[in-house]
Each structure stands twice: as C-alpha cells, then as structure tokens.
Coordinates of C-alpha atoms in Angstrom, one line a residue:
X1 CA 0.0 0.0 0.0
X2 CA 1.1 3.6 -1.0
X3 CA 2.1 5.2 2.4
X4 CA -0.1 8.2 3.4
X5 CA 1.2 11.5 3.3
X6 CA 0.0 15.1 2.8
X7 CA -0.2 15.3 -0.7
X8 CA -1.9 11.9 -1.1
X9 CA -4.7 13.0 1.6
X10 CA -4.8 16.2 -0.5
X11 CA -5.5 14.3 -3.7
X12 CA -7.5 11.9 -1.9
X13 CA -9.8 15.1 -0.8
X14 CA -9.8 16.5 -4.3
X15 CA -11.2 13.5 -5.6
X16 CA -13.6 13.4 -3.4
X17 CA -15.0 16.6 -4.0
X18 CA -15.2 16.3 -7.9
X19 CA -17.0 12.7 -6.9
X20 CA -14.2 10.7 -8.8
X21 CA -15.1 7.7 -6.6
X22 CA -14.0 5.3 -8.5
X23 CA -10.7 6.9 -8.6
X24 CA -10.2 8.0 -5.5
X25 CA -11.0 4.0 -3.9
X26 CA -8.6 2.6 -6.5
X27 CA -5.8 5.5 -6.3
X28 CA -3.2 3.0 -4.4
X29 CA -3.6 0.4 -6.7
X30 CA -3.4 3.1 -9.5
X31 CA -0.2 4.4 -8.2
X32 CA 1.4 1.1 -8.3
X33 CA 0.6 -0.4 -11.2
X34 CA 1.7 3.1 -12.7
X35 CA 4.8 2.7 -10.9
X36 CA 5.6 -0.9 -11.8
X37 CA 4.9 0.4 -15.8
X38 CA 6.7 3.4 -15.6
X39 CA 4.0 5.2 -17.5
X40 CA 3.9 8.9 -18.2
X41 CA 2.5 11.4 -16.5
X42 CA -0.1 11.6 -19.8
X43 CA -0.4 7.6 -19.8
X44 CA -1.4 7.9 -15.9
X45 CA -3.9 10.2 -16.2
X46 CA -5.8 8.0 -19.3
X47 CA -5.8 5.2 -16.7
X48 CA -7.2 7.7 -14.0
X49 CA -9.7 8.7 -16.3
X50 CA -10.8 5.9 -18.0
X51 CA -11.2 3.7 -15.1
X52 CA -13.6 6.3 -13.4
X53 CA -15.3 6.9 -16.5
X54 CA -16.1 3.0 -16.7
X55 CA -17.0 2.8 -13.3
X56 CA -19.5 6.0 -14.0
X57 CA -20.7 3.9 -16.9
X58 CA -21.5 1.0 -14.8
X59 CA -23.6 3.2 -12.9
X60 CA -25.3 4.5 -15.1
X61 CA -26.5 1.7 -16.9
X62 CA -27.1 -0.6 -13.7
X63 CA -29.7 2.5 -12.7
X64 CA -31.2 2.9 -15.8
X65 CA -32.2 -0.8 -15.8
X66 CA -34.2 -0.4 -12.5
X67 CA -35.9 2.8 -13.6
X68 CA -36.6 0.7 -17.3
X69 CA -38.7 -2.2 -14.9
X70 CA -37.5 -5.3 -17.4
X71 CA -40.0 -7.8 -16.2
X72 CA -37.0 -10.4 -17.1
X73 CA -33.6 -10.5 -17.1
X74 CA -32.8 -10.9 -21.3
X75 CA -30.2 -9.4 -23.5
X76 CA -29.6 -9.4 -27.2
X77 CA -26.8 -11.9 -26.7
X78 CA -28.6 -14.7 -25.6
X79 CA -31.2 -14.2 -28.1
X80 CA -30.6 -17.3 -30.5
X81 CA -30.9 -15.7 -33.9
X82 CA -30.4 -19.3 -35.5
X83 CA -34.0 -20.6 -34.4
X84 CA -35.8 -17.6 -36.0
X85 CA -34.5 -16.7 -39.3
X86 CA -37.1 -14.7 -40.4
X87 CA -35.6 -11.8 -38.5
X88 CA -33.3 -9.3 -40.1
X89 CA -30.2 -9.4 -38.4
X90 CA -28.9 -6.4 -40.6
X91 CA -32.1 -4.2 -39.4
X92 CA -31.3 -5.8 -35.6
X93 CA -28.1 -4.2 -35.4
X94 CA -28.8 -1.1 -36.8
X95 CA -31.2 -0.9 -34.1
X96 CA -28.5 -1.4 -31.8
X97 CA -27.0 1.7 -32.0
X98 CA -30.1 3.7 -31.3
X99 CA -30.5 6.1 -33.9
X100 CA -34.2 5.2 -34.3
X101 CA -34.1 6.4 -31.3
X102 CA -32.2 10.0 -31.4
X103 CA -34.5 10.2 -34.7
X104 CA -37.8 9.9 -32.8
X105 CA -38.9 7.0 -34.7
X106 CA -41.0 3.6 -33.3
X107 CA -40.3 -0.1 -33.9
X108 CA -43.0 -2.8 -34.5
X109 CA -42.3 -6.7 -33.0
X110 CA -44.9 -8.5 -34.5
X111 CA -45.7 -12.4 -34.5
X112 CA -47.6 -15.3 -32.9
X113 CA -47.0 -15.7 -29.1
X114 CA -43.7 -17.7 -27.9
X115 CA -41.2 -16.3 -30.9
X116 CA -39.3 -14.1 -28.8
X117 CA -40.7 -10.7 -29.2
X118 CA -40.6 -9.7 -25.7
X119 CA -37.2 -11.3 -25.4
X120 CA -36.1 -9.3 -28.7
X121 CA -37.9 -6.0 -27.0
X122 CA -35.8 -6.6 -23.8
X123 CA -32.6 -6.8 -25.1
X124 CA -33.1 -3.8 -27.5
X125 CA -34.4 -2.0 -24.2
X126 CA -31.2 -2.6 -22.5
X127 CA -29.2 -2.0 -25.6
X128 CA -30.6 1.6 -25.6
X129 CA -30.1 2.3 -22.0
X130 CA -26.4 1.2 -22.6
X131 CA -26.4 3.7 -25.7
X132 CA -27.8 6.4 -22.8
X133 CA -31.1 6.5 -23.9
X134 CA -33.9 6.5 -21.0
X135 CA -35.9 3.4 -21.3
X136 CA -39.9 2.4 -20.0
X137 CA -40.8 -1.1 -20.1
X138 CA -44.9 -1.7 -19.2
X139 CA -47.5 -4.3 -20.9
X140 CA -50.0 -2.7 -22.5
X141 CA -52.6 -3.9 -20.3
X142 CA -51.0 -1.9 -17.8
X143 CA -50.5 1.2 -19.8
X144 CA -54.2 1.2 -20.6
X145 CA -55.2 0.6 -16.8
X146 CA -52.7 3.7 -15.5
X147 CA -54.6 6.0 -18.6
X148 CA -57.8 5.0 -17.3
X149 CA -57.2 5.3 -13.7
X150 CA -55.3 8.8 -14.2
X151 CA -58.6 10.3 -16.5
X152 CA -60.8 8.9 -13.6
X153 CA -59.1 10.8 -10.8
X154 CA -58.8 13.8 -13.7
X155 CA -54.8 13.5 -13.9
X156 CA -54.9 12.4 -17.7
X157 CA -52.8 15.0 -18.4
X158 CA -50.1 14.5 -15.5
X159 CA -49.7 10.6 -16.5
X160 CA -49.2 11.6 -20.3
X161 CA -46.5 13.7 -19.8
X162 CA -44.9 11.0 -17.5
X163 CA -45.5 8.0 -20.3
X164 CA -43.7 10.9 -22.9
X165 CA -40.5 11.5 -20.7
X166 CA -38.4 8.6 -21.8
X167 CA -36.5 8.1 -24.9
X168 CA -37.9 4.8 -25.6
X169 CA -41.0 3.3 -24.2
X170 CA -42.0 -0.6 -24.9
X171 CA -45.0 -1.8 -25.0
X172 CA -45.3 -5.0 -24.4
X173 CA -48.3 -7.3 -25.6
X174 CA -50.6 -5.1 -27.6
X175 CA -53.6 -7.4 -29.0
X176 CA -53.6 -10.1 -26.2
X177 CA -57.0 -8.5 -24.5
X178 CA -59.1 -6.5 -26.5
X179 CA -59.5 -2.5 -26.0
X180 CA -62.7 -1.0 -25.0
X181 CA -63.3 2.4 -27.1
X182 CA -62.3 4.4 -24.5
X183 CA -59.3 2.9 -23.7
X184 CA -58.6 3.1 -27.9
X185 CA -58.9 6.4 -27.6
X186 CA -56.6 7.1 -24.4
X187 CA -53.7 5.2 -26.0
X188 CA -54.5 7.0 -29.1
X189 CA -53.3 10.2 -27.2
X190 CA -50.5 8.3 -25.7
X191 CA -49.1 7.8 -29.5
X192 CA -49.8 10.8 -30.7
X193 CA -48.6 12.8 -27.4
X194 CA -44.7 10.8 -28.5
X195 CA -45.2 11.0 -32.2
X196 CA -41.8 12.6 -33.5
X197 CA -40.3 13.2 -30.1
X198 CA -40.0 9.6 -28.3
X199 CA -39.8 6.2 -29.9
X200 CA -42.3 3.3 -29.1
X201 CA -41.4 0.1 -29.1
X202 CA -44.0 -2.2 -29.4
X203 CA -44.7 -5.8 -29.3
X204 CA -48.2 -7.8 -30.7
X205 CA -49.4 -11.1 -31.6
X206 CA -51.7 -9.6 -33.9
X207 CA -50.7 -7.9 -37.8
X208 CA -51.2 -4.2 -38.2
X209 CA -54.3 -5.8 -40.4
X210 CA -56.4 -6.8 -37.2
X211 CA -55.9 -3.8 -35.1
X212 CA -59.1 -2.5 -35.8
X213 CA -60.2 -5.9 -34.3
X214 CA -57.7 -5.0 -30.7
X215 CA -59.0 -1.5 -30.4
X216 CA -62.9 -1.9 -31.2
X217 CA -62.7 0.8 -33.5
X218 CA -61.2 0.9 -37.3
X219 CA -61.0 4.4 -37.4
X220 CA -59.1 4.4 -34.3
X221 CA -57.0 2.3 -35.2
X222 CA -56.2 3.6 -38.6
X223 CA -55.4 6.9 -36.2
X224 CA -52.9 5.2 -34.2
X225 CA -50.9 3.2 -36.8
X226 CA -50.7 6.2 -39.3
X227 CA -48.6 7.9 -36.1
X228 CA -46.7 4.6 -35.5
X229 CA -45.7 3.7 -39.0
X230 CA -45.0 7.2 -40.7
X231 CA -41.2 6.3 -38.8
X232 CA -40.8 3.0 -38.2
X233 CA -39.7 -0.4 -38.1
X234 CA -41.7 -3.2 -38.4
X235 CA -39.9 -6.7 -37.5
X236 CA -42.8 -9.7 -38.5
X237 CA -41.4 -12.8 -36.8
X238 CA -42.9 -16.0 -38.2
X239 CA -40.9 -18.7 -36.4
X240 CA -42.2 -21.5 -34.1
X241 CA -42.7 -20.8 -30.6
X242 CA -40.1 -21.2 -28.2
X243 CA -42.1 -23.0 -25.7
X244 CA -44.0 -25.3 -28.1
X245 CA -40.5 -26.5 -29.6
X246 CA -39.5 -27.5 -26.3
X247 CA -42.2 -29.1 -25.1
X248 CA -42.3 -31.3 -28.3
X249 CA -38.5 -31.8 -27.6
X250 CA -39.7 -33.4 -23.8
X251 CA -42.2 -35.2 -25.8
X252 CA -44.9 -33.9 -24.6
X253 CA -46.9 -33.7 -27.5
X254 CA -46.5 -34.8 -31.3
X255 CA -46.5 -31.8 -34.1
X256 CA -50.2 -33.1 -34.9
X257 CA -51.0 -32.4 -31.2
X258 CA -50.1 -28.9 -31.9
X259 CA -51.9 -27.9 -34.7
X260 CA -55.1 -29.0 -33.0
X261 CA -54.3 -26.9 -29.9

C-alpha cells in the first residue's frame, strides 16, 4: 500500500469533491501499477480517467435498468438468432445503436405468441439504455389501466407527460386482451402525445391488419398506426414458438398435437 502523506490526503480530498469515486477508492492500486509500468505522467492520467469513467458507466446503466422495470432478465446476446431466421439481423443491429431512437422513430415486434418478441424487446431496451437512452418497459394492459385510472381521478394529463419523458418506451403485448373504445382512444393520445419526439417500441401477436379488431374501433386504429408507422420499423417474426418446440423436444406432445391446440 502507498504510504499516506499530505499530498496523497490532498489528492484523496480533491477527488472526493469532484466525486471521482471510483478513482479516489482505487488510487493506491493506480499508483502502483503506474509505478511498476513506468508510465507517463499523460499515460497515468488515461488510466485515472478511463477507469472512473467506466466505473460511471456502470452506474449509469445498472440505474437505468431499474428505472426501465424489465420484467426479465434478457439481453440481445442470448437471443438465439439461429431458431428464428425470419428476423433481419442487418435491421437488428442497426437498431443497436439507437439512432431510431435519437430520430424519434418507433419499432414494430410483431408475431404469434412464444417467438421471442418480448425477449427481442428486452434486449433492444437494454441496448438503448447502454447507448444512454432513457428506457420504460410496461405491458400494455398496464399502460391502458394507469390511462384509465389517471382520466378517472382527472390526472390524464399529469400521466401523459410521464408516459412521454423517456427516450424509448416498450409496450409490451398489444392485441392479447381486446381494448374498450375508451381505452382506444386514451392510447391514441399516448401515441400521438410521443409521435416525432420519443420512440415506441412495441410488441403484438396480432398484424397491423387486425388492429381495428384490438382497439374496437377501425377508425381508431387507422389513427394510431398512421402515427406509428410514418417512422418505423416493423420486424414480423414467423418462427415457431419457443415453448411449443421444447415441449415437443420433452415429448410432450406430437407436431399433430399442436396444430389441434
């Protein structure tokens, strides 16, 4: 260990105050390995930096996970591209670097349930947080509830501008329940109140075709999807389920078995 000494405590202070924490709890070990190196004084202060700049970084991305509320833990790694190859992996990564994002534009996950949407929506979620984007993850049903609840109790308004704030906000599991014509309308307001300035990221079971079907109302529906697709992505995944492909791996039904389900 470095012995202590004034100008250590000095610089120990200092990095304190300009909440470098992550150098000032790792300055002995620093000062050593710099030692051992014989690094410059230029060489040093990259290390300094860089290591409290990762540490930040860490931080920042651990947080913005919690405040994102990912119902699982997922990530774009784990995501096996090889059982799905419907999916553009070219559009995938472009994704990844969250220009959709800084460009205000939404992304579609569309497919029958089990293909990985929410998995794909996850790990794009994270992806953007990483990036620095500010990231919402709710299931629609939940959306819609929080709408209705806020108009009742006449804060409408107040839980708009909250479902606006982030960068991205995913939606997950649009078209499992059917929409009452209020609620139509109150998520209409939701997509237009982002349109332009916030991405949506959403994820259905049900084609753009049969939305008039989810919301009760065509016209609403033609409303809400001529906001979401004037900048978008759509991703149409037409694989098998995950779930059904394992349970037929266990044996627990025969592909005949499934069709009749």
């Amino acid at each position: 260990m470095v012995s202590e000494s004034p100008q250590l405590e000095r610089v120990t202070r200092h990095l304190t105050r300009l909440q470098l924490v992550a150098a000032r709890d790792r300055l002995d070990t620093l000062l050593q390995q710099a030692a051992k190196d014989e690094v410059s004084y230029l060489d040093f202060l990259d290390r300094v930096l860089s290591d409290e700049v990762a540490s930040k970084n860490e931080k920042r991305v651990k947080m913005g996970v919690q405040i994102a509320h990912f119902p699982l833990q997922r990530s774009l790694e784990d995501f096996d591209f090889t059982l799905q190859p419907s999916i553009d992996r070219k559009l995938i990564r472009e994704l990844e670097t969250g220009r959709y994002i800084a460009n205000g534009e939404n992304v579609l996950l569309l497919g029958p349930p089990g293909v990985g949407k929410t998995h794909l929506a996850i790990g794009l979620g994270r992806r953007a947080v990483e990036t620095g984007a500010s990231c919402l993850f709710l299931p629609a049903t939940g959306v819609v509830a929080q709408l209705v609840r806020a108009e009742n109790e006449g804060r409408l308004e107040e839980r708009l501008t909250y479902f606006a704030k982030p960068k991205l906000l995913i939606i997950d599991e649009l078209g499992y329940l059917p929409f009452e014509r209020r609620a139509a309308n109150l998520f209409f307001q939701l997509v237009n109140r982002r349109y332009a300035k916030g991405s949506l990221m959403i994820t259905s079971n049900q084609s753009v075709g049969h939305w008039g079907e989810v919301f009760g109302d065509v016209m609403a529906a033609a409303a809400i999807l001529d906001r979401l697709l004037h900048h978008s992505h759509v991703i149409t995944i037409k694989g098998e389920s995950y779930r059904l492909r394992e349970k037929r791996k266990a044996g627990l039904f025969r592909p005949a078995e499934v069709v009749a389900q």
